[in-house]
GROMACS .gro file of C-alpha atoms in nm:
model
  226
    1MET     CA    1  -0.725   0.576   0.576
    2ASN     CA    2  -0.360   0.681   0.667
    3LEU     CA    3  -0.129   0.382   0.563
    4LEU     CA    4   0.248   0.348   0.547
    5VAL     CA    5   0.412   0.062   0.316
    6ILE     CA    6   0.765  -0.050   0.303
    7ASP     CA    7   0.939  -0.307   0.073
    8THR     CA    8   1.309  -0.399   0.063
    9ALA     CA    9   1.253  -0.772  -0.099
   10THR     CA   10   1.434  -0.698  -0.419
   11GLU     CA   11   1.746  -0.489  -0.526
   12ALA     CA   12   1.480  -0.188  -0.492
   13CYS     CA   13   1.392  -0.019  -0.186
   14SER     CA   14   1.082   0.174  -0.148
   15VAL     CA   15   0.865   0.341   0.073
   16ALA     CA   16   0.501   0.474   0.002
   17LEU     CA   17   0.248   0.661   0.259
   18SER     CA   18  -0.123   0.708   0.175
   19ILE     CA   19  -0.299   0.976   0.365
   20ASP     CA   20  -0.677   0.976   0.280
   21GLY     CA   21  -0.562   0.898  -0.081
   22LYS     CA   22  -0.308   1.125  -0.114
   23VAL     CA   23   0.025   0.933  -0.193
   24THR     CA   24   0.378   1.023  -0.100
   25SER     CA   25   0.643   0.770  -0.214
   26ARG     CA   26   1.009   0.707  -0.278
   27PHE     CA   27   1.160   0.437  -0.473
   28GLU     CA   28   1.541   0.351  -0.521
   29ILE     CA   29   1.743   0.078  -0.676
   30CYS     CA   30   2.016   0.031  -0.408
   31PRO     CA   31   2.144  -0.338  -0.381
   32GLN     CA   32   2.289  -0.409  -0.049
   33GLN     CA   33   2.195  -0.073   0.095
   34HIS     CA   34   1.827  -0.137   0.216
   35SER     CA   35   1.929  -0.106   0.586
   36GLN     CA   36   2.103   0.234   0.524
   37ARG     CA   37   1.830   0.371   0.326
   38LEU     CA   38   1.500   0.254   0.461
   39LEU     CA   39   1.460   0.456   0.750
   40PRO     CA   40   1.564   0.811   0.595
   41MET     CA   41   1.329   0.704   0.337
   42ILE     CA   42   1.036   0.662   0.579
   43ASP     CA   43   1.152   0.985   0.729
   44GLU     CA   44   1.124   1.171   0.428
   45VAL     CA   45   0.789   1.067   0.326
   46MET     CA   46   0.634   1.124   0.657
   47THR     CA   47   0.800   1.487   0.695
   48GLU     CA   48   0.665   1.576   0.336
   49ALA     CA   49   0.319   1.468   0.429
   50GLY     CA   50   0.332   1.631   0.761
   51ILE     CA   51   0.216   1.329   0.969
   52VAL     CA   52   0.360   1.126   1.248
   53ILE     CA   53   0.370   0.770   1.319
   54SER     CA   54   0.124   0.802   1.565
   55GLU     CA   55  -0.136   0.918   1.326
   56LEU     CA   56  -0.116   0.640   1.088
   57ASP     CA   57  -0.400   0.374   1.091
   58TYR     CA   58  -0.214   0.066   0.967
   59LEU     CA   59   0.124  -0.060   0.830
   60GLY     CA   60   0.198  -0.281   0.536
   61PHE     CA   61   0.506  -0.441   0.409
   62GLY     CA   62   0.648  -0.636   0.116
   63ARG     CA   63   0.634  -0.997   0.268
   64GLY     CA   64   0.835  -1.159  -0.018
   65PRO     CA   65   0.907  -1.374  -0.206
   66GLY     CA   66   1.255  -1.195  -0.265
   67SER     CA   67   1.600  -1.175  -0.118
   68PHE     CA   68   1.611  -1.373   0.190
   69THR     CA   69   1.800  -1.085   0.344
   70GLY     CA   70   1.584  -0.816   0.197
   71VAL     CA   71   1.275  -0.972   0.297
   72ARG     CA   72   1.410  -0.994   0.676
   73ILE     CA   73   1.499  -0.599   0.658
   74ALA     CA   74   1.144  -0.518   0.600
   75THR     CA   75   1.006  -0.745   0.844
   76GLY     CA   76   1.237  -0.639   1.119
   77MET     CA   77   1.145  -0.285   1.046
   78LEU     CA   78   0.789  -0.334   1.029
   79GLN     CA   79   0.816  -0.531   1.381
   80GLY     CA   80   0.975  -0.217   1.521
   81LEU     CA   81   0.716   0.022   1.398
   82ALA     CA   82   0.426  -0.187   1.485
   83LEU     CA   83   0.551  -0.281   1.847
   84GLY     CA   84   0.590   0.103   1.902
   85THR     CA   85   0.261   0.202   1.807
   86GLY     CA   86   0.025  -0.107   1.823
   87LEU     CA   87  -0.088  -0.095   1.480
   88LYS     CA   88  -0.219  -0.370   1.287
   89VAL     CA   89  -0.009  -0.463   0.971
   90VAL     CA   90  -0.060  -0.654   0.630
   91GLY     CA   91   0.206  -0.846   0.431
   92VAL     CA   92   0.171  -0.766   0.062
   93SER     CA   93   0.297  -1.016  -0.194
   94THR     CA   94   0.592  -0.874  -0.390
   95LEU     CA   95   0.481  -1.063  -0.706
   96ALA     CA   96   0.121  -0.903  -0.670
   97ALA     CA   97   0.259  -0.571  -0.627
   98MET     CA   98   0.461  -0.608  -0.964
   99ALA     CA   99   0.161  -0.738  -1.134
  100GLN     CA  100  -0.057  -0.438  -0.998
  101GLN     CA  101   0.217  -0.192  -1.144
  102ALA     CA  102   0.218  -0.363  -1.469
  103MET     CA  103  -0.157  -0.344  -1.480
  104SER     CA  104  -0.199  -0.008  -1.383
  105THR     CA  105  -0.296   0.115  -1.734
  106ALA     CA  106  -0.455  -0.234  -1.845
  107ALA     CA  107  -0.811  -0.308  -1.900
  108ASN     CA  108  -1.020  -0.521  -1.664
  109ASP     CA  109  -0.953  -0.911  -1.719
  110SER     CA  110  -0.587  -0.847  -1.834
  111ILE     CA  111  -0.356  -1.133  -1.754
  112VAL     CA  112   0.029  -1.063  -1.641
  113ALA     CA  113   0.283  -1.326  -1.569
  114VAL     CA  114   0.541  -1.216  -1.309
  115ALA     CA  115   0.894  -1.387  -1.269
  116ILE     CA  116   1.164  -1.257  -1.034
  117ASP     CA  117   1.511  -1.422  -1.085
  118ALA     CA  118   1.537  -1.622  -0.727
  119ARG     CA  119   1.906  -1.731  -0.826
  120MET     CA  120   2.017  -2.113  -0.788
  121GLU     CA  121   1.845  -2.166  -1.163
  122GLU     CA  122   1.511  -2.061  -1.001
  123VAL     CA  123   1.240  -1.807  -1.042
  124TYR     CA  124   0.982  -1.679  -0.845
  125PHE     CA  125   0.621  -1.716  -1.020
  126ALA     CA  126   0.279  -1.645  -1.037
  127GLN     CA  127   0.001  -1.518  -1.279
  128TYR     CA  128  -0.243  -1.256  -1.195
  129LYS     CA  129  -0.585  -1.132  -1.337
  130LEU     CA  130  -0.701  -0.769  -1.314
  131GLU     CA  131  -1.043  -0.770  -1.154
  132ASN     CA  132  -1.191  -0.433  -1.060
  133GLY     CA  133  -0.863  -0.256  -1.067
  134ILE     CA  134  -0.693  -0.528  -0.829
  135ALA     CA  135  -0.444  -0.796  -0.933
  136VAL     CA  136  -0.598  -1.127  -0.839
  137LEU     CA  137  -0.361  -1.441  -0.834
  138LEU     CA  138  -0.428  -1.740  -1.055
  139GLY     CA  139  -0.346  -2.034  -0.913
  140GLU     CA  140  -0.067  -2.015  -0.653
  141GLU     CA  141   0.272  -1.846  -0.612
  142ALA     CA  142   0.579  -2.088  -0.644
  143VAL     CA  143   0.959  -2.127  -0.674
  144LEU     CA  144   1.041  -2.324  -0.984
  145PRO     CA  145   1.307  -2.393  -1.259
  146PRO     CA  146   1.239  -2.160  -1.551
  147GLU     CA  147   1.141  -2.460  -1.759
  148GLN     CA  148   0.864  -2.531  -1.550
  149ALA     CA  149   0.765  -2.178  -1.527
  150ARG     CA  150   0.748  -2.167  -1.902
  151ALA     CA  151   0.515  -2.472  -1.900
  152LEU     CA  152   0.270  -2.285  -1.696
  153LEU     CA  153   0.229  -1.995  -1.941
  154PRO     CA  154  -0.039  -1.964  -2.186
  155GLU     CA  155   0.046  -1.921  -2.556
  156ILE     CA  156   0.043  -1.539  -2.491
  157THR     CA  157  -0.041  -1.315  -2.209
  158ASP     CA  158  -0.118  -0.928  -2.184
  159SER     CA  159   0.197  -0.844  -2.019
  160VAL     CA  160   0.510  -0.986  -1.804
  161ALA     CA  161   0.698  -0.824  -1.511
  162GLY     CA  162   1.024  -0.934  -1.313
  163THR     CA  163   1.373  -0.996  -1.362
  164GLY     CA  164   1.319  -1.363  -1.434
  165TRP     CA  165   1.243  -1.318  -1.803
  166GLU     CA  166   1.583  -1.181  -1.925
  167ALA     CA  167   1.763  -1.402  -1.694
  168TYR     CA  168   1.713  -1.761  -1.815
  169ALA     CA  169   1.685  -1.903  -2.174
  170PRO     CA  170   1.379  -2.073  -2.136
  171LEU     CA  171   1.191  -1.741  -2.052
  172GLN     CA  172   1.365  -1.541  -2.311
  173ASP     CA  173   1.172  -1.687  -2.589
  174TYR     CA  174   0.826  -1.610  -2.461
  175PRO     CA  175   0.607  -1.389  -2.690
  176GLU     CA  176   0.827  -1.055  -2.723
  177LYS     CA  177   0.681  -0.787  -2.470
  178GLU     CA  178   0.855  -0.483  -2.316
  179ILE     CA  179   0.958  -0.526  -1.951
  180GLU     CA  180   0.862  -0.207  -1.804
  181VAL     CA  181   0.838  -0.350  -1.407
  182ARG     CA  182   1.136  -0.529  -1.302
  183PHE     CA  183   1.099  -0.463  -0.942
  184PRO     CA  184   0.811  -0.433  -0.692
  185SER     CA  185   0.734  -0.084  -0.553
  186ALA     CA  186   0.548   0.010  -0.221
  187GLU     CA  187   0.332   0.236  -0.413
  188PHE     CA  188   0.158  -0.031  -0.600
  189MET     CA  189   0.132  -0.242  -0.270
  190LEU     CA  190  -0.082   0.060  -0.142
  191SER     CA  191  -0.420  -0.059  -0.329
  192LEU     CA  192  -0.352  -0.417  -0.248
  193ALA     CA  193  -0.296  -0.349   0.142
  194GLU     CA  194  -0.631  -0.140   0.167
  195GLN     CA  195  -0.801  -0.425  -0.012
  196MET     CA  196  -0.676  -0.645   0.242
  197ILE     CA  197  -0.743  -0.412   0.524
  198LYS     CA  198  -1.107  -0.367   0.413
  199GLN     CA  199  -1.133  -0.756   0.382
  200GLY     CA  200  -1.057  -0.774   0.746
  201LEU     CA  201  -0.700  -0.927   0.683
  202ALA     CA  202  -0.489  -0.699   0.895
  203LYS     CA  203  -0.302  -0.858   1.173
  204ASP     CA  204  -0.116  -0.826   1.502
  205VAL     CA  205   0.239  -0.793   1.399
  206GLU     CA  206   0.329  -1.130   1.586
  207ASP     CA  207   0.091  -1.282   1.349
  208VAL     CA  208   0.220  -1.161   1.029
  209GLU     CA  209   0.515  -1.374   0.858
  210PRO     CA  210   0.748  -1.326   0.555
  211VAL     CA  211   0.700  -1.541   0.262
  212TYR     CA  212   1.018  -1.719   0.123
  213LEU     CA  213   0.853  -1.997  -0.089
  214ARG     CA  214   1.187  -2.181  -0.033
  215ASP     CA  215   1.099  -2.411   0.282
  216LYS     CA  216   1.449  -2.423   0.438
  217VAL     CA  217   1.437  -2.073   0.509
  218THR     CA  218   1.228  -1.964   0.852
  219TRP     CA  219   1.205  -1.640   1.005
  220LYS     CA  220   1.271  -1.585   1.370
  221LYS     CA  221   0.950  -1.461   1.551
  222LEU     CA  222   0.910  -1.229   1.809
  223PRO     CA  223   1.060  -1.315   2.162
  224GLY     CA  224   0.797  -1.497   2.351
  225ARG     CA  225   0.582  -1.547   2.065
  226GLY     CA  226   0.647  -1.903   2.001
   0.00000   0.00000   0.00000
């Protein structure tokens, strides 16, 4: 399977390409520079792998939650790439990607809690369990005040990920663990995207929408798509 995944949902910008399991990736922390860096990063991994866009089988993107502007950038780029190629696409949760990375060396059944600073005194929050190498959502993704997120946490979890733990006092007192994963990376979206593709969840690009969690934000669909 030849799969390209992009993500710009947070301060990080990342691209990952899997060609029959061989991965080429780029990752940068570049706030407010995603629109300038994304296409060059795509070109870099494609050139390094010696492949052109027409040789891809699928496309994937970080569908959120995250920065409204950042999620829009990745969605818009995905639309452009998919419309030019007719490729089917999958949207991968940024929270799940962070859990997947945090679990990359963990044992099966490990639990990770993810909290991204959503600004406005809220966090994007979810908990995941590692099953057969894949981060599986427990409950649902939500945008919550940190106090509510803290109330949902067990007494202890195997690991935590995201910027929300250091941003808000109610989460800072959670059992002390080193936060190694602060931002999502497209490299760790690859396995999640491949799993979705195997499950038949790849869609036409006009049927894929970003996830903001805040209801007041909507994405403008492609012209003529309703």
